[in-house]
Amino acid sequence: MVDGGLNLHHLQFLAVGALWTVCLSLIAFVGGGIAGGAIALCRISPLKPLRWLTIAWIQIIQGTPLLVVLFVCYFGLSIMGLELPGLVAASIAMIIYVSAYLGEIWRGCIEAVPRTQWEAAECLALSRWQRMRLVVLPQALRIATPPTVGFMVQIVKNTSLASIVGFVELVRAGQLINNSTFQPFLVYLIIAAVYFAMCYPLSVWSRRLEQRLHFGQRAAAP
Amino acid sequence: MDYTFDFASVVAAWPQFLEGAWLTIQLSFPATVIGFVMGTLCAIGRRSAVRWLSKLCGAYVEVVRNTPLLVQVFLVFFGLSSLGWKVPAFTAALVALVINVAAYSCEIMRAGMDAIHKGQLEAAECLGLTRRQVYWHVILRPAMEKVYPALTSQFVLLMLATSITSQISVEELTATAARVQSETFRPFEAYILVAVAYLALSLLMRAGLWLFGLAVFTRRRRLGTGVAR
């Protein structure tokens, strides 16, 4: 490895890139989570226009590749006269992307809470907001955890696209190193291994959570 | 913001976009078909009693599902050329996409096969069906019917993911936008147009797969239960 030109500095550079991948993933998850939560609530709102608007949003974002969303953000912001670094464009694109997917996932989780729970809460004369906050959301949270952790894998993997608008995360760091060492296969293998090391624990965690959830449901069944 | 939108110059390049869209379809269709067949075989391997085969299929699925497609595309592209095989970018892209979609199909099909009730298998055995007959009539077809909606979404996601192959110079839809914007200096309009094109493609694909499901899963149609809800 050493004689090929790949040295410790390169690995250090990759490590910094990996750190940025984690940062971008966190930004995307937190930002997208907040927006996604709002979208999930709007998606089941009693107000029709709000419902339609979010359905349209989800359909549009889920029907276009993240790469194109990323380019639209990147160039869209620059024609607004803002000279933005790749990180901002990538963050905005990722938040948009995550909001649509998490919104739809969480909507499903909220609707998976048994109807009788809603009805019982209504019988107790709770307001819609109280019903949501005290009865439905805590139960939905339990159902939502495994798919949300699973989706985090998608987020981490998709941050790789930020390399295309020049943001130096893991893949871009690899490309830069490759420009000096000319060992693309080796470099990309290392990158793939790093991604695997980040994503695999999340996958396993998600699976465990799911098993536990289903175990709980089985045990509770009469 | 004093920006005047100019879609006309971008729309004028429609023959190029059409060509790009055609290449996107040429990439996604074979990748979907080959990947699905490979994924199904992998799912069968995963359920096999042969330990090493099952482990191997499991490892393949985990590796592919936990690394980005962009990296997979680069690995295949540079990997094949460092092995001394000069392949066109299109072939490398197709190989990477097949590898990717096969892993996802494998996981989906495995879930479907695992959901087949044990009583069904026992009944098939009692009827004296051979192993192959059991797999085809009792496991594979009902499993596919069960997971068809999930497969549909996965295939649409694959079609959208072909946009990533523009990074190894495959001239599909996204690459077309890049080329057109460098000619017209209208990147925003070009990518908006391409986004609309992808949206149309994904809606068409969903409709097509829904019709395909109706045609193939006749039992479901008779029962009156929808295929893709």
Short mmCIF file of C-alpha atoms in Angstrom, two decimals:
data_model
loop_
_atom_site.label_atom_id
_atom_site.label_comp_id
_atom_site.label_asym_id
_atom_site.label_seq_id
_atom_site.Cartn_x
_atom_site.Cartn_y
_atom_site.Cartn_z
CA MET A 1 0.00 0.00 0.00
CA VAL A 2 2.82 2.33 0.90
CA ASP A 3 4.80 1.91 -2.29
CA GLY A 4 1.65 2.64 -4.30
CA GLY A 5 1.74 6.21 -3.06
CA LEU A 6 -1.09 5.95 -0.61
CA ASN A 7 0.30 7.18 2.67
CA LEU A 8 -0.81 8.15 6.13
CA HIS A 9 -1.65 11.70 5.09
CA HIS A 10 -4.08 10.36 2.54
CA LEU A 11 -5.78 8.24 5.15
CA GLN A 12 -5.97 11.25 7.43
CA PHE A 13 -7.57 13.22 4.62
CA LEU A 14 -10.08 10.42 4.14
CA ALA A 15 -10.86 10.46 7.85
CA VAL A 16 -11.66 14.18 7.69
CA GLY A 17 -13.86 13.47 4.68
CA ALA A 18 -15.63 10.76 6.63
CA LEU A 19 -16.23 13.24 9.43
CA TRP A 20 -17.90 15.60 6.97
CA THR A 21 -20.04 12.73 5.73
CA VAL A 22 -21.21 12.20 9.30
CA CYS A 23 -21.82 15.94 9.73
CA LEU A 24 -23.85 16.20 6.54
CA SER A 25 -25.82 13.10 7.53
CA LEU A 26 -26.65 14.64 10.89
CA ILE A 27 -27.71 17.94 9.31
CA ALA A 28 -29.88 16.04 6.84
CA PHE A 29 -31.40 13.86 9.53
CA VAL A 30 -32.17 16.66 11.99
CA GLY A 31 -33.35 19.15 9.37
CA GLY A 32 -35.20 16.53 7.37
CA GLY A 33 -36.67 15.08 10.55
CA ILE A 34 -38.18 18.39 11.61
CA ALA A 35 -39.55 19.08 8.14
CA GLY A 36 -40.65 15.45 7.79
CA GLY A 37 -42.53 15.57 11.10
CA ALA A 38 -44.38 18.66 9.95
CA ILE A 39 -45.14 16.98 6.62
CA ALA A 40 -46.42 13.83 8.30
CA LEU A 41 -48.78 15.90 10.45
CA CYS A 42 -49.95 17.99 7.49
CA ARG A 43 -50.45 14.83 5.46
CA ILE A 44 -53.14 13.63 7.90
CA SER A 45 -54.49 17.09 8.71
CA PRO A 46 -58.26 17.66 8.46
CA LEU A 47 -57.53 20.62 6.18
CA LYS A 48 -57.79 19.50 2.57
CA PRO A 49 -55.42 22.02 0.92
CA LEU A 50 -52.71 21.21 3.44
CA ARG A 51 -53.13 17.50 2.72
CA TRP A 52 -52.97 17.98 -1.04
CA LEU A 53 -49.98 20.24 -0.83
CA THR A 54 -47.98 17.69 1.14
CA ILE A 55 -49.11 14.82 -1.09
CA ALA A 56 -47.88 16.80 -4.10
CA TRP A 57 -44.60 17.57 -2.36
CA ILE A 58 -44.00 13.91 -1.52
CA GLN A 59 -44.92 12.78 -5.03
CA ILE A 60 -42.62 15.31 -6.66
CA ILE A 61 -39.61 14.63 -4.46
CA GLN A 62 -40.04 10.86 -4.55
CA GLY A 63 -40.43 11.02 -8.32
CA THR A 64 -37.17 12.86 -9.03
CA PRO A 65 -33.64 11.65 -8.37
CA LEU A 66 -31.81 13.23 -5.45
CA LEU A 67 -29.02 14.14 -7.84
CA VAL A 68 -31.38 16.36 -9.86
CA VAL A 69 -32.79 17.92 -6.67
CA LEU A 70 -29.23 18.63 -5.67
CA PHE A 71 -28.44 20.33 -8.97
CA VAL A 72 -31.64 22.37 -8.84
CA CYS A 73 -30.71 23.59 -5.34
CA TYR A 74 -27.14 24.25 -6.32
CA PHE A 75 -27.93 26.28 -9.42
CA GLY A 76 -31.19 27.67 -8.09
CA LEU A 77 -29.43 29.26 -5.13
CA SER A 78 -26.69 30.63 -7.31
CA ILE A 79 -29.11 32.42 -9.66
CA MET A 80 -30.69 33.98 -6.61
CA GLY A 81 -27.37 35.73 -6.31
CA LEU A 82 -26.13 33.67 -3.38
CA GLU A 83 -22.66 32.33 -3.86
CA LEU A 84 -22.94 29.24 -1.76
CA PRO A 85 -20.48 26.58 -0.79
CA GLY A 86 -21.32 22.99 -1.64
CA LEU A 87 -22.21 22.22 1.95
CA VAL A 88 -25.22 24.55 2.01
CA ALA A 89 -26.61 23.36 -1.32
CA ALA A 90 -26.05 19.74 -0.33
CA SER A 91 -27.68 20.29 3.07
CA ILE A 92 -30.75 21.91 1.56
CA ALA A 93 -31.11 19.18 -1.06
CA MET A 94 -30.69 16.44 1.54
CA ILE A 95 -33.22 18.08 3.87
CA ILE A 96 -35.74 18.30 1.04
CA TYR A 97 -35.13 14.68 0.12
CA VAL A 98 -35.27 13.39 3.70
CA SER A 99 -38.38 15.41 4.53
CA ALA A 100 -40.38 13.75 1.76
CA TYR A 101 -39.33 10.20 2.64
CA LEU A 102 -39.45 10.52 6.43
CA GLY A 103 -42.77 12.38 6.15
CA GLU A 104 -44.28 9.46 4.29
CA ILE A 105 -42.72 6.87 6.61
CA TRP A 106 -43.95 8.64 9.73
CA ARG A 107 -47.39 9.21 8.25
CA GLY A 108 -47.64 5.44 7.86
CA CYS A 109 -46.51 4.95 11.46
CA ILE A 110 -49.07 7.41 12.82
CA GLU A 111 -51.81 5.70 10.85
CA ALA A 112 -50.61 2.32 12.10
CA VAL A 113 -51.67 3.25 15.63
CA PRO A 114 -54.95 1.35 16.09
CA ARG A 115 -58.04 3.37 15.24
CA THR A 116 -59.57 2.43 18.59
CA GLN A 117 -56.89 4.43 20.37
CA TRP A 118 -58.01 7.57 18.54
CA GLU A 119 -61.62 6.82 19.34
CA ALA A 120 -60.90 6.15 22.99
CA ALA A 121 -59.00 9.42 23.25
CA GLU A 122 -61.92 11.20 21.64
CA CYS A 123 -64.32 9.62 24.13
CA LEU A 124 -62.16 11.02 26.92
CA ALA A 125 -62.86 14.47 25.44
CA LEU A 126 -59.25 15.18 24.57
CA SER A 127 -58.69 17.85 21.98
CA ARG A 128 -57.08 16.91 18.66
CA TRP A 129 -53.73 18.26 19.82
CA GLN A 130 -53.95 16.41 23.17
CA ARG A 131 -55.00 13.24 21.35
CA MET A 132 -51.98 13.49 19.13
CA ARG A 133 -49.50 14.41 21.81
CA LEU A 134 -50.65 12.15 24.63
CA VAL A 135 -52.09 9.11 22.89
CA VAL A 136 -51.11 8.69 19.27
CA LEU A 137 -47.59 10.06 18.91
CA PRO A 138 -46.02 8.13 21.81
CA GLN A 139 -47.29 4.89 20.30
CA ALA A 140 -46.37 5.93 16.78
CA LEU A 141 -42.85 6.68 17.97
CA ARG A 142 -42.35 3.06 18.94
CA ILE A 143 -43.52 1.85 15.55
CA ALA A 144 -41.46 4.50 13.76
CA THR A 145 -38.09 3.78 15.33
CA PRO A 146 -36.98 0.74 13.24
CA PRO A 147 -37.84 2.21 9.81
CA THR A 148 -36.33 5.55 10.81
CA VAL A 149 -33.04 3.95 11.80
CA GLY A 150 -33.19 1.97 8.55
CA PHE A 151 -33.69 5.17 6.60
CA MET A 152 -30.63 6.68 8.27
CA VAL A 153 -28.62 4.19 6.21
CA GLN A 154 -30.10 5.74 3.07
CA ILE A 155 -29.20 9.20 4.34
CA VAL A 156 -25.56 8.29 4.99
CA LYS A 157 -25.25 6.63 1.59
CA ASN A 158 -26.92 9.48 -0.26
CA THR A 159 -24.61 12.11 1.20
CA SER A 160 -22.10 10.65 -1.26
CA LEU A 161 -23.88 12.66 -3.97
CA ALA A 162 -22.69 15.89 -2.34
CA SER A 163 -19.29 15.06 -3.84
CA ILE A 164 -20.74 15.91 -7.24
CA VAL A 165 -21.26 19.57 -6.34
CA GLY A 166 -17.73 19.71 -4.98
CA PHE A 167 -18.33 19.30 -1.29
CA VAL A 168 -15.34 17.45 0.16
CA GLU A 169 -16.89 14.54 1.99
CA LEU A 170 -15.74 10.93 1.85
CA VAL A 171 -16.16 10.26 -1.88
CA ARG A 172 -14.80 13.66 -2.94
CA ALA A 173 -11.83 13.17 -0.62
CA GLY A 174 -11.23 9.84 -2.32
CA GLN A 175 -11.41 11.41 -5.76
CA LEU A 176 -8.88 14.06 -4.75
CA ILE A 177 -6.51 11.43 -3.41
CA ASN A 178 -7.01 9.38 -6.53
CA ASN A 179 -5.90 12.38 -8.60
CA SER A 180 -2.48 12.08 -7.02
CA THR A 181 -2.10 8.33 -6.54
CA PHE A 182 -3.94 6.99 -9.62
CA GLN A 183 -5.20 3.95 -7.79
CA PRO A 184 -8.93 4.35 -8.17
CA PHE A 185 -9.83 0.77 -7.37
CA LEU A 186 -7.93 0.71 -4.08
CA VAL A 187 -9.18 4.14 -3.03
CA TYR A 188 -12.81 3.32 -3.76
CA LEU A 189 -12.49 -0.01 -1.98
CA ILE A 190 -11.34 1.82 1.15
CA ILE A 191 -14.21 4.30 0.78
CA ALA A 192 -16.71 1.47 0.36
CA ALA A 193 -15.31 -0.16 3.49
CA VAL A 194 -15.71 3.09 5.46
CA TYR A 195 -19.31 3.48 4.31
CA PHE A 196 -19.97 -0.12 5.22
CA ALA A 197 -18.51 0.45 8.67
CA MET A 198 -20.86 3.40 9.14
CA CYS A 199 -24.01 1.83 7.69
CA TYR A 200 -23.85 -1.78 8.77
CA PRO A 201 -24.26 -1.08 12.51
CA LEU A 202 -27.29 1.07 11.68
CA SER A 203 -28.77 -1.75 9.59
CA VAL A 204 -28.24 -4.27 12.36
CA TRP A 205 -29.67 -1.89 14.93
CA SER A 206 -32.75 -1.29 12.79
CA ARG A 207 -33.30 -5.03 12.38
CA ARG A 208 -32.93 -5.63 16.13
CA LEU A 209 -35.41 -2.87 16.91
CA GLU A 210 -37.86 -4.35 14.47
CA GLN A 211 -37.55 -7.81 15.96
CA ARG A 212 -38.09 -6.42 19.43
CA LEU A 213 -41.13 -4.48 18.27
CA HIS A 214 -42.70 -7.53 16.70
CA PHE A 215 -41.81 -9.63 19.70
CA GLY A 216 -43.65 -7.14 21.88
CA GLN A 217 -46.69 -7.23 19.65
CA ARG A 218 -46.76 -11.01 19.63
CA ALA A 219 -46.47 -11.15 23.39
CA ALA A 220 -49.26 -8.64 23.82
CA ALA A 221 -51.62 -10.52 21.54
CA PRO A 222 -54.18 -12.65 23.37
CA MET B 1 -33.78 38.50 -7.31
CA ASP B 2 -33.78 39.85 -10.83
CA TYR B 3 -33.58 36.68 -12.82
CA THR B 4 -35.64 36.13 -15.93
CA PHE B 5 -36.40 32.52 -16.60
CA ASP B 6 -35.72 31.37 -20.09
CA PHE B 7 -37.05 27.92 -20.67
CA ALA B 8 -37.27 28.38 -24.44
CA SER B 9 -33.58 27.88 -25.13
CA VAL B 10 -33.53 24.78 -22.98
CA VAL B 11 -36.73 23.33 -24.40
CA ALA B 12 -35.28 23.88 -27.86
CA ALA B 13 -32.82 21.11 -27.06
CA TRP B 14 -35.66 18.59 -26.70
CA PRO B 15 -34.22 16.05 -29.15
CA GLN B 16 -31.18 15.71 -26.89
CA PHE B 17 -33.37 15.28 -23.83
CA LEU B 18 -35.41 12.67 -25.65
CA GLU B 19 -32.24 10.79 -26.50
CA GLY B 20 -31.12 10.99 -22.88
CA ALA B 21 -34.46 9.73 -21.64
CA TRP B 22 -34.24 6.82 -24.09
CA LEU B 23 -30.83 5.90 -22.68
CA THR B 24 -32.23 6.09 -19.15
CA ILE B 25 -34.91 3.60 -20.19
CA GLN B 26 -32.31 1.44 -21.94
CA LEU B 27 -30.36 1.34 -18.68
CA SER B 28 -33.22 0.78 -16.26
CA PHE B 29 -35.18 -1.85 -18.16
CA PRO B 30 -32.46 -4.51 -18.53
CA ALA B 31 -31.08 -3.68 -15.08
CA THR B 32 -34.53 -4.26 -13.57
CA VAL B 33 -35.16 -7.56 -15.38
CA ILE B 34 -31.68 -9.06 -14.92
CA GLY B 35 -31.40 -7.72 -11.38
CA PHE B 36 -34.76 -9.16 -10.40
CA VAL B 37 -33.91 -12.62 -11.75
CA MET B 38 -30.51 -12.54 -10.04
CA GLY B 39 -32.07 -11.27 -6.83
CA THR B 40 -34.63 -14.06 -6.82
CA LEU B 41 -31.90 -16.66 -7.33
CA CYS B 42 -29.97 -15.02 -4.51
CA ALA B 43 -33.03 -15.19 -2.26
CA ILE B 44 -33.34 -18.91 -3.00
CA GLY B 45 -29.64 -19.28 -2.20
CA ARG B 46 -30.12 -17.36 1.00
CA ARG B 47 -32.86 -19.75 2.13
CA SER B 48 -30.84 -22.79 1.12
CA ALA B 49 -29.80 -25.35 3.71
CA VAL B 50 -26.22 -25.17 2.42
CA ARG B 51 -24.59 -22.97 5.03
CA TRP B 52 -21.84 -21.38 2.94
CA LEU B 53 -24.21 -20.52 0.08
CA SER B 54 -26.68 -18.91 2.42
CA LYS B 55 -23.90 -16.99 4.17
CA LEU B 56 -22.44 -15.85 0.85
CA CYS B 57 -25.77 -14.54 -0.43
CA GLY B 58 -26.37 -12.82 2.90
CA ALA B 59 -22.97 -11.14 2.82
CA TYR B 60 -23.52 -9.96 -0.76
CA VAL B 61 -26.83 -8.36 0.18
CA GLU B 62 -25.38 -6.65 3.24
CA VAL B 63 -22.35 -5.28 1.41
CA VAL B 64 -24.39 -3.85 -1.45
CA ARG B 65 -27.12 -2.43 0.75
CA ASN B 66 -24.67 -0.67 3.04
CA THR B 67 -22.53 1.12 0.45
CA PRO B 68 -23.57 4.01 -1.81
CA LEU B 69 -24.47 3.29 -5.42
CA LEU B 70 -22.08 6.06 -6.49
CA VAL B 71 -19.17 4.16 -4.96
CA GLN B 72 -20.38 0.90 -6.49
CA VAL B 73 -20.52 2.51 -9.91
CA PHE B 74 -16.96 3.83 -9.52
CA LEU B 75 -15.73 0.47 -8.22
CA VAL B 76 -17.17 -1.42 -11.17
CA PHE B 77 -16.01 1.19 -13.69
CA PHE B 78 -12.44 1.39 -12.41
CA GLY B 79 -12.34 -2.20 -11.24
CA LEU B 80 -13.12 -3.62 -14.65
CA SER B 81 -10.57 -1.39 -16.33
CA SER B 82 -7.87 -2.21 -13.80
CA LEU B 83 -8.54 -5.88 -14.52
CA GLY B 84 -7.60 -5.01 -18.08
CA TRP B 85 -11.15 -5.14 -19.47
CA LYS B 86 -11.89 -2.11 -21.55
CA VAL B 87 -15.64 -1.82 -21.31
CA PRO B 88 -17.75 1.13 -22.40
CA ALA B 89 -19.20 3.26 -19.60
CA PHE B 90 -22.69 2.03 -20.46
CA THR B 91 -21.75 -1.60 -19.76
CA ALA B 92 -20.03 -0.71 -16.49
CA ALA B 93 -23.10 1.30 -15.43
CA LEU B 94 -25.42 -1.57 -16.32
CA VAL B 95 -23.29 -4.06 -14.36
CA ALA B 96 -23.26 -1.80 -11.29
CA LEU B 97 -27.01 -1.23 -11.47
CA VAL B 98 -27.69 -4.96 -11.82
CA ILE B 99 -25.48 -5.71 -8.81
CA ASN B 100 -27.32 -3.04 -6.85
CA VAL B 101 -30.90 -3.91 -7.71
CA ALA B 102 -30.26 -7.65 -7.33
CA ALA B 103 -29.36 -7.17 -3.67
CA TYR B 104 -32.50 -5.16 -2.95
CA SER B 105 -34.72 -7.56 -4.90
CA CYS B 106 -33.14 -10.43 -2.99
CA GLU B 107 -34.09 -8.93 0.33
CA ILE B 108 -37.63 -8.14 -0.80
CA MET B 109 -38.19 -11.58 -2.36
CA ARG B 110 -36.76 -13.31 0.69
CA ALA B 111 -39.26 -11.48 2.88
CA GLY B 112 -42.03 -12.60 0.55
CA MET B 113 -40.87 -16.22 0.56
CA ASP B 114 -40.51 -16.26 4.33
CA ALA B 115 -44.08 -15.01 4.60
CA ILE B 116 -45.44 -18.10 2.82
CA HIS B 117 -47.41 -20.08 5.36
CA LYS B 118 -45.87 -23.39 6.39
CA GLY B 119 -49.18 -25.15 5.89
CA GLN B 120 -48.98 -24.30 2.19
CA LEU B 121 -45.66 -26.09 1.87
CA GLU B 122 -46.93 -29.10 3.75
CA ALA B 123 -50.02 -29.22 1.55
CA ALA B 124 -47.85 -29.06 -1.56
CA GLU B 125 -45.73 -31.90 -0.21
CA CYS B 126 -48.83 -33.96 0.49
CA LEU B 127 -49.91 -33.46 -3.11
CA GLY B 128 -46.60 -34.98 -4.16
CA LEU B 129 -45.24 -31.92 -5.93
CA THR B 130 -41.54 -32.02 -6.72
CA ARG B 131 -39.19 -29.51 -5.13
CA ARG B 132 -39.10 -27.45 -8.28
CA GLN B 133 -42.86 -27.42 -8.59
CA VAL B 134 -43.19 -26.39 -4.98
CA TYR B 135 -40.75 -23.52 -5.50
CA TRP B 136 -42.44 -22.26 -8.62
CA HIS B 137 -46.14 -22.66 -7.81
CA VAL B 138 -46.27 -22.46 -4.03
CA ILE B 139 -43.36 -20.23 -3.05
CA LEU B 140 -42.17 -17.98 -5.87
CA ARG B 141 -45.37 -16.85 -7.53
CA PRO B 142 -47.36 -16.15 -4.37
CA ALA B 143 -44.31 -14.48 -2.82
CA MET B 144 -43.93 -12.23 -5.82
CA GLU B 145 -47.60 -11.40 -5.64
CA LYS B 146 -47.24 -10.45 -2.00
CA VAL B 147 -44.22 -8.20 -2.37
CA TYR B 148 -45.14 -6.74 -5.76
CA PRO B 149 -45.85 -3.24 -4.36
CA ALA B 150 -42.44 -3.17 -2.66
CA LEU B 151 -40.77 -4.39 -5.85
CA THR B 152 -42.54 -1.67 -7.81
CA SER B 153 -41.16 1.08 -5.57
CA GLN B 154 -37.70 -0.45 -5.70
CA PHE B 155 -37.71 -0.55 -9.49
CA VAL B 156 -38.83 3.07 -9.68
CA LEU B 157 -36.05 4.00 -7.27
CA LEU B 158 -33.61 2.17 -9.53
CA MET B 159 -34.81 4.15 -12.54
CA LEU B 160 -34.20 7.37 -10.59
CA ALA B 161 -30.81 6.08 -9.44
CA THR B 162 -29.64 5.65 -13.04
CA SER B 163 -29.03 9.41 -12.84
CA ILE B 164 -25.88 8.56 -10.87
CA THR B 165 -24.36 6.84 -13.89
CA SER B 166 -23.96 10.30 -15.45
CA GLN B 167 -20.86 10.50 -13.25
CA ILE B 168 -19.04 7.92 -15.37
CA SER B 169 -20.02 9.73 -18.57
CA VAL B 170 -23.08 7.71 -19.52
CA GLU B 171 -25.11 10.15 -21.62
CA GLU B 172 -28.46 9.61 -19.94
CA LEU B 173 -31.01 12.20 -18.89
CA THR B 174 -29.00 13.92 -16.15
CA ALA B 175 -25.85 14.05 -18.27
CA THR B 176 -27.93 15.58 -21.06
CA ALA B 177 -28.96 18.37 -18.71
CA ALA B 178 -25.31 18.99 -17.89
CA ARG B 179 -24.45 19.19 -21.58
CA VAL B 180 -27.40 21.42 -22.45
CA GLN B 181 -26.65 23.79 -19.61
CA SER B 182 -23.08 24.16 -20.77
CA GLU B 183 -24.39 25.15 -24.20
CA THR B 184 -27.17 27.46 -23.07
CA PHE B 185 -25.84 28.68 -19.71
CA ARG B 186 -29.25 27.93 -18.22
CA PRO B 187 -28.50 25.29 -15.59
CA PHE B 188 -31.53 25.96 -13.41
CA GLU B 189 -34.01 25.64 -16.26
CA ALA B 190 -32.24 22.58 -17.64
CA TYR B 191 -32.40 20.70 -14.35
CA ILE B 192 -36.01 21.75 -13.69
CA LEU B 193 -36.90 20.34 -17.10
CA VAL B 194 -35.05 17.13 -16.34
CA ALA B 195 -36.78 16.86 -12.97
CA VAL B 196 -40.13 17.08 -14.75
CA ALA B 197 -38.96 14.43 -17.21
CA TYR B 198 -38.00 12.08 -14.37
CA LEU B 199 -41.32 12.73 -12.68
CA ALA B 200 -43.13 11.81 -15.89
CA LEU B 201 -40.97 8.71 -16.34
CA SER B 202 -41.60 7.53 -12.79
CA LEU B 203 -45.36 8.06 -13.11
CA LEU B 204 -45.36 6.17 -16.43
CA MET B 205 -43.32 3.39 -14.87
CA ARG B 206 -45.67 3.11 -11.90
CA ALA B 207 -48.65 2.93 -14.24
CA GLY B 208 -46.90 0.35 -16.42
CA LEU B 209 -45.93 -1.84 -13.49
CA TRP B 210 -49.44 -1.59 -12.10
CA LEU B 211 -50.93 -2.77 -15.40
CA PHE B 212 -48.31 -5.52 -15.58
CA GLY B 213 -49.31 -6.64 -12.09
CA LEU B 214 -52.97 -6.72 -13.10
CA ALA B 215 -52.15 -8.81 -16.13
CA VAL B 216 -49.86 -11.26 -14.36
CA PHE B 217 -51.50 -11.78 -11.01
CA THR B 218 -54.87 -12.89 -12.29
CA ARG B 219 -55.83 -14.54 -9.01
CA ARG B 220 -55.57 -11.25 -7.22
CA ARG B 221 -57.69 -9.58 -9.85
CA ARG B 222 -60.39 -12.16 -9.40
CA LEU B 223 -60.30 -11.75 -5.64
CA GLY B 224 -60.72 -8.04 -6.17
CA THR B 225 -57.74 -7.08 -4.05
CA GLY B 226 -55.62 -4.39 -5.60
CA VAL B 227 -52.09 -5.11 -6.69
CA ALA B 228 -50.29 -1.87 -5.98
CA ARG B 229 -52.13 0.20 -3.47
#
